[in-house]
Amino acid sequence: MNVLLTSIGKRIELIGHLKSRFRVIGADASPLNAAKRFTDVFYQIPKCREAGYAEALLDICKREKVLLLVPLYEPEFEILDRERRRFEEIGVKIVLSDGEVLAICGDKRRTAAFFEKYGIPAPRTFSPEEVEEMIAGKKTEYPLVLKPVNGMGSEGIFFARNRGELAFFYEYAGKPLVQRCVTGREYTVDVLCDFFGEPVYIVPRIRLEVLSGEVSKSRVDLQGYVMEETKRLLDALNKEGRVCGPVTIQCFLSEDGLSLSFIEINPRFGGGVPLAFAAGADYAGALEKMGEGLRAGENGKVLAAAVRPDLKPFREREIKELTMLRYMQAVYE
């Protein structure tokens, strides 16, 4: 079975995990990427916003007889969501959540509105009018966090400890989202959902150290409350659109363990997901089973999953509470 990964960059551990079950084809706009050394085949393609991007991927899929396409870079998601039909017509299933889910996850104001709509615990988000009132002198509690509405990773995030800092950073960052700053134990939850929106794996891990927006030290912690609330969040998200494939969710658990605040949903693989693999989450095996359940219609079109595959052996697999300590390696060419 063949899988195509886009924007492979340095996703070497992900590629290695998937190669346990798949022939992995990699694609990236830059030939200067380390991960190409670890794929079975590599293709250089246009950038996602350049002409010919979708056509290049369609050509690769035809040439390599790809069944599953897994995009790894968020700016690609909206483009590929619009092109789903073209890929399905040649027998390719894009492992990506529906457009409605992508829109909620990709805009932090919509994420905050989603949390409020379904009663998902989250920090309070202030409207632009409320922020202007606070800058003008209305009393509020500090610190506050300011983040880009469409940001990625930790880029463009500022913390305001008083009214002066709020006024400065709000103007400097172009009037970003302003929220209460939450504290406690920070979790990232690695999730894999099947084609019906049902979670196969929910693996919480503590973020012990983060460098340049990517986790460098982390530990699996199967905290029951975090897992239960994550499942409730996914159930709510499936009411807006179908969740599919990898999802990475971030939250804070209070020091007393009694309250939780979700801050972000990313419909993609997180940088620290190799820890979930090492702890026993066989994403590759589950994706293979999902691929086997796809139904091909006339002329090989992918129509749907014919039957819900039996993923019970994967859901019930024991997950170990491991710690991950990352280090840097290099390849040479």
mmCIF file of C-alpha atoms in Angstrom:
data_model
loop_
_atom_site.group_PDB
_atom_site.id
_atom_site.type_symbol
_atom_site.label_atom_id
_atom_site.label_comp_id
_atom_site.label_asym_id
_atom_site.label_seq_id
_atom_site.Cartn_x
_atom_site.Cartn_y
_atom_site.Cartn_z
ATOM 1 C CA MET A 1 0.000 0.000 0.000
ATOM 2 C CA ASN A 2 1.371 3.422 -0.995
ATOM 3 C CA VAL A 3 1.067 6.658 1.005
ATOM 4 C CA LEU A 4 2.090 10.150 -0.121
ATOM 5 C CA LEU A 5 3.305 12.693 2.453
ATOM 6 C CA THR A 6 3.615 16.357 1.502
ATOM 7 C CA SER A 7 5.976 18.966 2.981
ATOM 8 C CA ILE A 8 8.119 16.257 4.539
ATOM 9 C CA GLY A 9 10.873 18.643 5.714
ATOM 10 C CA LYS A 10 12.421 16.842 8.675
ATOM 11 C CA ARG A 11 9.583 14.422 9.557
ATOM 12 C CA ILE A 12 11.961 11.481 9.646
ATOM 13 C CA GLU A 13 10.470 9.612 12.604
ATOM 14 C CA LEU A 14 6.983 9.853 11.109
ATOM 15 C CA ILE A 15 8.277 8.454 7.823
ATOM 16 C CA GLY A 16 10.072 5.641 9.620
ATOM 17 C CA HIS A 17 6.914 4.701 11.504
ATOM 18 C CA LEU A 18 4.742 4.654 8.382
ATOM 19 C CA LYS A 19 7.308 2.568 6.487
ATOM 20 C CA SER A 20 6.501 -0.302 8.851
ATOM 21 C CA ARG A 21 3.240 -0.707 6.890
ATOM 22 C CA PHE A 22 3.485 1.455 3.763
ATOM 23 C CA ARG A 23 5.645 2.321 0.830
ATOM 24 C CA VAL A 24 6.212 6.019 1.570
ATOM 25 C CA ILE A 25 6.402 8.623 -1.201
ATOM 26 C CA GLY A 26 7.598 12.042 -0.062
ATOM 27 C CA ALA A 27 7.044 15.441 -1.662
ATOM 28 C CA ASP A 28 8.397 18.868 -0.788
ATOM 29 C CA ALA A 29 8.896 22.220 -2.489
ATOM 30 C CA SER A 30 12.544 22.278 -1.452
ATOM 31 C CA PRO A 31 15.126 19.696 -2.500
ATOM 32 C CA LEU A 32 17.135 20.662 0.596
ATOM 33 C CA ASN A 33 15.285 18.528 3.109
ATOM 34 C CA ALA A 34 16.639 15.727 5.255
ATOM 35 C CA ALA A 35 13.526 13.557 5.144
ATOM 36 C CA LYS A 36 13.863 12.687 1.447
ATOM 37 C CA ARG A 37 16.739 10.380 2.404
ATOM 38 C CA PHE A 38 14.299 8.220 4.348
ATOM 39 C CA THR A 39 11.390 7.946 1.886
ATOM 40 C CA ASP A 40 11.067 5.215 -0.717
ATOM 41 C CA VAL A 41 10.623 7.845 -3.446
ATOM 42 C CA PHE A 42 10.952 11.657 -3.360
ATOM 43 C CA TYR A 43 9.450 14.308 -5.644
ATOM 44 C CA GLN A 44 10.082 18.033 -5.680
ATOM 45 C CA ILE A 45 6.830 19.921 -6.238
ATOM 46 C CA PRO A 46 5.694 23.574 -6.504
ATOM 47 C CA LYS A 47 4.857 25.445 -3.316
ATOM 48 C CA CYS A 48 1.241 25.026 -2.302
ATOM 49 C CA ARG A 49 0.292 28.542 -3.402
ATOM 50 C CA GLU A 50 2.065 28.279 -6.751
ATOM 51 C CA ALA A 51 0.469 27.216 -10.008
ATOM 52 C CA GLY A 52 0.614 23.498 -10.672
ATOM 53 C CA TYR A 53 0.712 22.372 -7.037
ATOM 54 C CA ALA A 54 -2.411 20.175 -7.092
ATOM 55 C CA GLU A 55 -1.608 18.918 -10.593
ATOM 56 C CA ALA A 56 1.859 17.826 -9.476
ATOM 57 C CA LEU A 57 0.381 15.822 -6.599
ATOM 58 C CA LEU A 58 -2.246 14.266 -8.855
ATOM 59 C CA ASP A 59 0.485 13.205 -11.282
ATOM 60 C CA ILE A 60 2.520 11.624 -8.466
ATOM 61 C CA CYS A 61 -0.551 9.793 -7.185
ATOM 62 C CA LYS A 62 -1.232 8.338 -10.634
ATOM 63 C CA ARG A 63 2.397 7.404 -11.249
ATOM 64 C CA GLU A 64 2.949 5.805 -7.833
ATOM 65 C CA LYS A 65 -0.529 4.275 -7.393
ATOM 66 C CA VAL A 66 -1.073 6.159 -4.148
ATOM 67 C CA LEU A 67 -4.032 5.193 -1.955
ATOM 68 C CA LEU A 68 -3.659 7.658 0.947
ATOM 69 C CA LEU A 69 -2.425 11.267 0.774
ATOM 70 C CA VAL A 70 -1.414 12.799 4.126
ATOM 71 C CA PRO A 71 -0.619 16.545 4.028
ATOM 72 C CA LEU A 72 1.672 17.798 6.808
ATOM 73 C CA TYR A 73 1.690 21.586 6.324
ATOM 74 C CA GLU A 74 -1.326 23.670 7.349
ATOM 75 C CA PRO A 75 -1.325 26.137 4.398
ATOM 76 C CA GLU A 76 -1.940 23.127 2.122
ATOM 77 C CA PHE A 77 -5.089 22.008 3.892
ATOM 78 C CA GLU A 78 -7.647 24.408 2.438
ATOM 79 C CA ILE A 79 -6.282 23.845 -1.074
ATOM 80 C CA LEU A 80 -6.417 20.060 -0.801
ATOM 81 C CA ASP A 81 -9.877 20.183 0.798
ATOM 82 C CA ARG A 82 -11.142 21.966 -2.328
ATOM 83 C CA GLU A 83 -9.474 19.355 -4.540
ATOM 84 C CA ARG A 84 -10.739 16.219 -2.751
ATOM 85 C CA ARG A 85 -13.032 15.177 -5.582
ATOM 86 C CA ARG A 86 -10.220 15.214 -8.146
ATOM 87 C CA PHE A 87 -8.104 12.936 -5.970
ATOM 88 C CA GLU A 88 -10.995 10.608 -5.178
ATOM 89 C CA GLU A 89 -11.715 10.279 -8.896
ATOM 90 C CA ILE A 90 -8.304 8.629 -9.327
ATOM 91 C CA GLY A 91 -8.657 6.409 -6.261
ATOM 92 C CA VAL A 92 -6.849 8.563 -3.668
ATOM 93 C CA LYS A 93 -8.215 9.302 -0.190
ATOM 94 C CA ILE A 94 -6.930 12.490 1.477
ATOM 95 C CA VAL A 95 -6.442 11.855 5.196
ATOM 96 C CA LEU A 96 -7.651 15.250 6.340
ATOM 97 C CA SER A 97 -10.604 16.593 8.318
ATOM 98 C CA ASP A 98 -13.546 18.239 6.536
ATOM 99 C CA GLY A 99 -13.467 21.876 5.501
ATOM 100 C CA GLU A 100 -15.799 22.931 8.333
ATOM 101 C CA VAL A 101 -13.395 21.446 10.884
ATOM 102 C CA LEU A 102 -10.383 23.011 9.160
ATOM 103 C CA ALA A 103 -12.061 26.429 9.319
ATOM 104 C CA ILE A 104 -12.701 26.117 13.063
ATOM 105 C CA CYS A 105 -9.162 24.955 13.772
ATOM 106 C CA GLY A 106 -7.470 27.466 11.471
ATOM 107 C CA ASP A 107 -9.020 30.604 12.947
ATOM 108 C CA LYS A 108 -8.527 31.077 16.701
ATOM 109 C CA ARG A 109 -11.602 33.287 16.976
ATOM 110 C CA ARG A 110 -13.686 30.497 15.482
ATOM 111 C CA THR A 111 -11.962 28.017 17.777
ATOM 112 C CA ALA A 112 -12.922 30.140 20.791
ATOM 113 C CA ALA A 113 -16.518 30.418 19.533
ATOM 114 C CA PHE A 114 -16.621 26.638 19.065
ATOM 115 C CA PHE A 115 -15.418 26.073 22.640
ATOM 116 C CA GLU A 116 -18.103 28.429 23.958
ATOM 117 C CA LYS A 117 -20.870 26.885 21.830
ATOM 118 C CA TYR A 118 -20.290 23.391 23.193
ATOM 119 C CA GLY A 119 -19.227 24.261 26.727
ATOM 120 C CA ILE A 120 -15.654 23.090 26.199
ATOM 121 C CA PRO A 121 -13.453 24.489 28.999
ATOM 122 C CA ALA A 122 -11.197 27.214 27.590
ATOM 123 C CA PRO A 123 -9.690 30.560 28.616
ATOM 124 C CA ARG A 124 -11.910 33.586 28.184
ATOM 125 C CA THR A 125 -11.476 35.357 24.852
ATOM 126 C CA PHE A 126 -12.051 39.115 24.766
ATOM 127 C CA SER A 127 -13.803 40.875 21.905
ATOM 128 C CA PRO A 128 -11.978 43.748 20.149
ATOM 129 C CA GLU A 129 -14.356 46.163 21.884
ATOM 130 C CA GLU A 130 -13.486 44.743 25.313
ATOM 131 C CA VAL A 131 -9.770 44.987 24.537
ATOM 132 C CA GLU A 132 -10.127 48.655 23.562
ATOM 133 C CA GLU A 133 -11.970 49.289 26.845
ATOM 134 C CA MET A 134 -9.162 47.626 28.816
ATOM 135 C CA ILE A 135 -6.566 49.704 27.001
ATOM 136 C CA ALA A 136 -8.619 52.797 27.813
ATOM 137 C CA GLY A 137 -8.485 51.964 31.522
ATOM 138 C CA LYS A 138 -11.144 49.367 32.333
ATOM 139 C CA LYS A 139 -9.841 47.113 35.109
ATOM 140 C CA THR A 140 -8.975 43.520 34.293
ATOM 141 C CA GLU A 141 -6.771 40.753 35.604
ATOM 142 C CA TYR A 142 -3.318 40.205 34.142
ATOM 143 C CA PRO A 143 -1.409 38.536 32.574
ATOM 144 C CA LEU A 144 -3.119 38.264 29.203
ATOM 145 C CA VAL A 145 -1.894 36.391 26.159
ATOM 146 C CA LEU A 146 -2.020 37.870 22.645
ATOM 147 C CA LYS A 147 -1.801 35.499 19.688
ATOM 148 C CA PRO A 148 -2.310 35.713 15.909
ATOM 149 C CA VAL A 149 -5.743 34.597 14.739
ATOM 150 C CA ASN A 150 -4.130 32.365 12.090
ATOM 151 C CA GLY A 151 -0.783 31.702 13.768
ATOM 152 C CA MET A 152 1.273 28.522 13.771
ATOM 153 C CA GLY A 153 3.443 27.182 16.572
ATOM 154 C CA SER A 154 4.583 29.816 19.064
ATOM 155 C CA GLU A 155 5.220 32.543 16.476
ATOM 156 C CA GLY A 156 3.789 35.969 17.183
ATOM 157 C CA ILE A 157 2.637 35.247 20.753
ATOM 158 C CA PHE A 158 3.036 37.978 23.375
ATOM 159 C CA PHE A 159 2.202 38.248 27.071
ATOM 160 C CA ALA A 160 0.889 41.447 28.631
ATOM 161 C CA ARG A 161 1.450 41.951 32.360
ATOM 162 C CA ASN A 162 -0.164 45.394 32.546
ATOM 163 C CA ARG A 163 -2.216 47.911 30.568
ATOM 164 C CA GLY A 164 0.829 49.503 28.959
ATOM 165 C CA GLU A 165 2.101 46.205 27.584
ATOM 166 C CA LEU A 166 -1.393 45.306 26.382
ATOM 167 C CA ALA A 167 -1.669 48.589 24.471
ATOM 168 C CA PHE A 168 1.787 48.208 22.932
ATOM 169 C CA PHE A 169 1.545 44.556 21.883
ATOM 170 C CA TYR A 170 -2.051 44.891 20.670
ATOM 171 C CA GLU A 171 -1.018 47.600 18.241
ATOM 172 C CA TYR A 172 2.363 46.045 17.399
ATOM 173 C CA ALA A 173 0.850 42.623 16.558
ATOM 174 C CA GLY A 174 -1.962 44.051 14.435
ATOM 175 C CA LYS A 175 -4.845 43.635 16.895
ATOM 176 C CA PRO A 176 -4.517 39.907 17.569
ATOM 177 C CA LEU A 177 -6.677 37.597 19.689
ATOM 178 C CA VAL A 178 -6.534 38.434 23.421
ATOM 179 C CA GLN A 179 -7.256 35.796 26.066
ATOM 180 C CA ARG A 180 -6.832 35.127 29.728
ATOM 181 C CA CYS A 181 -3.474 33.515 30.393
ATOM 182 C CA VAL A 182 -3.941 30.018 31.806
ATOM 183 C CA THR A 183 -1.387 28.144 33.864
ATOM 184 C CA GLY A 184 -0.893 24.606 35.094
ATOM 185 C CA ARG A 185 0.461 21.449 33.539
ATOM 186 C CA GLU A 186 0.596 21.804 29.751
ATOM 187 C CA TYR A 187 -0.567 18.829 27.712
ATOM 188 C CA THR A 188 -0.445 18.034 24.035
ATOM 189 C CA VAL A 189 -2.882 15.296 23.052
ATOM 190 C CA ASP A 190 -2.059 13.223 19.963
ATOM 191 C CA VAL A 191 -5.226 11.920 18.319
ATOM 192 C CA LEU A 192 -5.903 9.697 15.324
ATOM 193 C CA CYS A 193 -9.484 9.478 14.022
ATOM 194 C CA ASP A 194 -10.869 7.046 11.465
ATOM 195 C CA PHE A 195 -12.813 8.055 8.348
ATOM 196 C CA PHE A 196 -16.026 8.166 10.419
ATOM 197 C CA GLY A 197 -14.663 10.648 12.977
ATOM 198 C CA GLU A 198 -14.190 8.055 15.712
ATOM 199 C CA PRO A 199 -10.920 8.365 17.669
ATOM 200 C CA VAL A 200 -8.601 5.377 17.379
ATOM 201 C CA TYR A 201 -5.963 6.829 19.687
ATOM 202 C CA ILE A 202 -6.000 9.582 22.314
ATOM 203 C CA VAL A 203 -2.503 9.928 23.789
ATOM 204 C CA PRO A 204 -1.864 12.843 26.198
ATOM 205 C CA ARG A 205 1.701 13.916 26.821
ATOM 206 C CA ILE A 206 3.198 16.592 29.041
ATOM 207 C CA ARG A 207 5.253 19.269 27.296
ATOM 208 C CA LEU A 208 8.397 19.415 29.426
ATOM 209 C CA GLU A 209 10.440 21.646 27.121
ATOM 210 C CA VAL A 210 9.659 23.456 23.869
ATOM 211 C CA LEU A 211 12.247 24.970 21.533
ATOM 212 C CA SER A 212 11.183 27.237 18.640
ATOM 213 C CA GLY A 213 7.598 26.038 18.920
ATOM 214 C CA GLU A 214 8.429 22.302 18.773
ATOM 215 C CA VAL A 215 8.598 19.990 21.750
ATOM 216 C CA SER A 216 12.082 18.749 22.678
ATOM 217 C CA LYS A 217 11.235 16.961 25.944
ATOM 218 C CA SER A 218 7.926 15.277 26.610
ATOM 219 C CA ARG A 219 6.364 12.491 28.651
ATOM 220 C CA VAL A 220 3.240 10.394 28.018
ATOM 221 C CA ASP A 221 0.781 10.864 30.884
ATOM 222 C CA LEU A 222 -2.480 8.944 30.478
ATOM 223 C CA GLN A 223 -4.450 11.435 32.553
ATOM 224 C CA GLY A 224 -8.069 10.249 32.593
ATOM 225 C CA TYR A 225 -9.734 13.657 32.858
ATOM 226 C CA VAL A 226 -7.708 15.015 29.923
ATOM 227 C CA MET A 227 -8.606 11.973 27.812
ATOM 228 C CA GLU A 228 -12.329 12.146 28.665
ATOM 229 C CA GLU A 229 -12.571 15.864 27.896
ATOM 230 C CA THR A 230 -10.625 15.381 24.655
ATOM 231 C CA LYS A 231 -13.174 12.757 23.589
ATOM 232 C CA ARG A 232 -15.987 15.197 24.406
ATOM 233 C CA LEU A 233 -14.252 17.875 22.340
ATOM 234 C CA LEU A 234 -13.959 15.487 19.375
ATOM 235 C CA ASP A 235 -17.643 14.537 19.675
ATOM 236 C CA ALA A 236 -18.549 18.228 19.494
ATOM 237 C CA LEU A 237 -16.217 18.856 16.559
ATOM 238 C CA ASN A 238 -17.842 15.986 14.656
ATOM 239 C CA LYS A 239 -21.153 17.854 14.929
ATOM 240 C CA GLU A 240 -19.635 20.670 12.874
ATOM 241 C CA GLY A 241 -17.947 18.434 10.282
ATOM 242 C CA ARG A 242 -16.126 15.134 10.111
ATOM 243 C CA VAL A 243 -12.828 14.826 11.950
ATOM 244 C CA CYS A 244 -10.432 12.576 10.048
ATOM 245 C CA GLY A 245 -6.841 11.458 10.506
ATOM 246 C CA PRO A 246 -4.340 13.135 12.836
ATOM 247 C CA VAL A 247 -5.326 15.886 15.262
ATOM 248 C CA THR A 248 -3.130 17.615 17.837
ATOM 249 C CA ILE A 249 -4.877 19.290 20.772
ATOM 250 C CA GLN A 250 -3.320 21.509 23.440
ATOM 251 C CA CYS A 251 -4.636 22.180 26.927
ATOM 252 C CA PHE A 252 -3.660 23.095 30.490
ATOM 253 C CA LEU A 253 -4.643 21.113 33.580
ATOM 254 C CA SER A 254 -4.763 23.110 36.814
ATOM 255 C CA GLU A 255 -2.304 22.248 39.563
ATOM 256 C CA ASP A 256 -5.075 20.690 41.662
ATOM 257 C CA GLY A 257 -6.206 18.593 38.669
ATOM 258 C CA LEU A 258 -9.782 19.851 38.926
ATOM 259 C CA SER A 259 -10.065 22.197 35.944
ATOM 260 C CA LEU A 260 -8.959 22.077 32.330
ATOM 261 C CA SER A 261 -8.511 24.729 29.641
ATOM 262 C CA PHE A 262 -8.231 23.825 25.961
ATOM 263 C CA ILE A 263 -6.311 26.407 23.953
ATOM 264 C CA GLU A 264 -5.753 25.007 20.466
ATOM 265 C CA ILE A 265 -6.812 22.344 17.940
ATOM 266 C CA ASN A 266 -4.543 21.492 15.007
ATOM 267 C CA PRO A 267 -5.866 19.017 12.380
ATOM 268 C CA ARG A 268 -2.428 17.521 11.662
ATOM 269 C CA PHE A 269 0.427 15.495 13.111
ATOM 270 C CA GLY A 270 2.165 17.273 15.971
ATOM 271 C CA GLY A 271 5.936 17.498 16.048
ATOM 272 C CA GLY A 272 6.074 15.269 19.120
ATOM 273 C CA VAL A 273 3.847 12.476 17.792
ATOM 274 C CA PRO A 274 6.803 10.038 17.512
ATOM 275 C CA LEU A 275 6.539 9.718 21.299
ATOM 276 C CA ALA A 276 3.014 8.316 20.849
ATOM 277 C CA PHE A 277 4.396 5.813 18.317
ATOM 278 C CA ALA A 278 7.144 4.722 20.716
ATOM 279 C CA ALA A 279 4.606 4.410 23.538
ATOM 280 C CA GLY A 280 2.587 1.868 21.533
ATOM 281 C CA ALA A 281 0.189 3.862 19.344
ATOM 282 C CA ASP A 282 0.368 2.040 16.009
ATOM 283 C CA TYR A 283 -0.865 4.824 13.743
ATOM 284 C CA ALA A 284 0.605 3.040 10.721
ATOM 285 C CA GLY A 285 -1.336 -0.143 11.424
ATOM 286 C CA ALA A 286 -4.583 1.748 11.974
ATOM 287 C CA LEU A 287 -4.123 3.776 8.769
ATOM 288 C CA GLU A 288 -3.413 0.575 6.865
ATOM 289 C CA LYS A 289 -6.646 -0.928 8.191
ATOM 290 C CA MET A 290 -8.529 2.229 7.253
ATOM 291 C CA GLY A 291 -7.043 2.072 3.749
ATOM 292 C CA GLU A 292 -8.134 -1.527 3.344
ATOM 293 C CA GLY A 293 -11.725 -0.491 4.085
ATOM 294 C CA LEU A 294 -11.970 2.039 1.267
ATOM 295 C CA ARG A 295 -14.544 1.226 -1.395
ATOM 296 C CA ALA A 296 -13.691 1.852 -5.031
ATOM 297 C CA GLY A 297 -16.515 2.679 -7.410
ATOM 298 C CA GLU A 298 -16.700 3.027 -11.172
ATOM 299 C CA ASN A 299 -13.339 3.694 -12.821
ATOM 300 C CA GLY A 300 -11.568 3.237 -9.504
ATOM 301 C CA LYS A 301 -13.044 6.309 -7.813
ATOM 302 C CA VAL A 302 -12.790 6.325 -4.018
ATOM 303 C CA LEU A 303 -16.373 6.724 -2.852
ATOM 304 C CA ALA A 304 -16.274 6.075 0.889
ATOM 305 C CA ALA A 305 -15.267 3.585 3.510
ATOM 306 C CA ALA A 306 -17.305 0.522 2.579
ATOM 307 C CA VAL A 307 -17.581 -0.667 6.175
ATOM 308 C CA ARG A 308 -16.187 0.691 9.386
ATOM 309 C CA PRO A 309 -12.955 -1.262 9.825
ATOM 310 C CA ASP A 310 -12.407 -3.211 13.023
ATOM 311 C CA LEU A 311 -9.957 -0.944 14.815
ATOM 312 C CA LYS A 312 -10.613 -2.446 18.243
ATOM 313 C CA PRO A 313 -7.189 -4.158 18.370
ATOM 314 C CA PHE A 314 -5.597 -0.733 17.910
ATOM 315 C CA ARG A 315 -7.856 1.130 20.352
ATOM 316 C CA GLU A 316 -7.182 -1.403 23.078
ATOM 317 C CA ARG A 317 -3.443 -1.534 22.549
ATOM 318 C CA GLU A 318 -1.546 -0.776 25.721
ATOM 319 C CA ILE A 319 0.128 2.628 25.749
ATOM 320 C CA LYS A 320 3.242 2.982 27.894
ATOM 321 C CA GLU A 321 4.103 6.119 29.854
ATOM 322 C CA LEU A 322 7.437 6.930 28.206
ATOM 323 C CA THR A 323 9.604 10.047 28.256
ATOM 324 C CA MET A 324 11.095 11.486 25.055
ATOM 325 C CA LEU A 325 14.379 13.443 25.038
ATOM 326 C CA ARG A 326 15.201 14.723 21.559
ATOM 327 C CA TYR A 327 18.554 15.485 20.006
ATOM 328 C CA MET A 328 19.769 16.737 16.647
ATOM 329 C CA GLN A 329 21.150 14.619 13.807
ATOM 330 C CA ALA A 330 22.318 15.504 10.314
ATOM 331 C CA VAL A 331 22.494 14.017 6.832
ATOM 332 C CA TYR A 332 25.045 15.026 4.234
ATOM 333 C CA GLU A 333 24.826 15.342 0.471
#
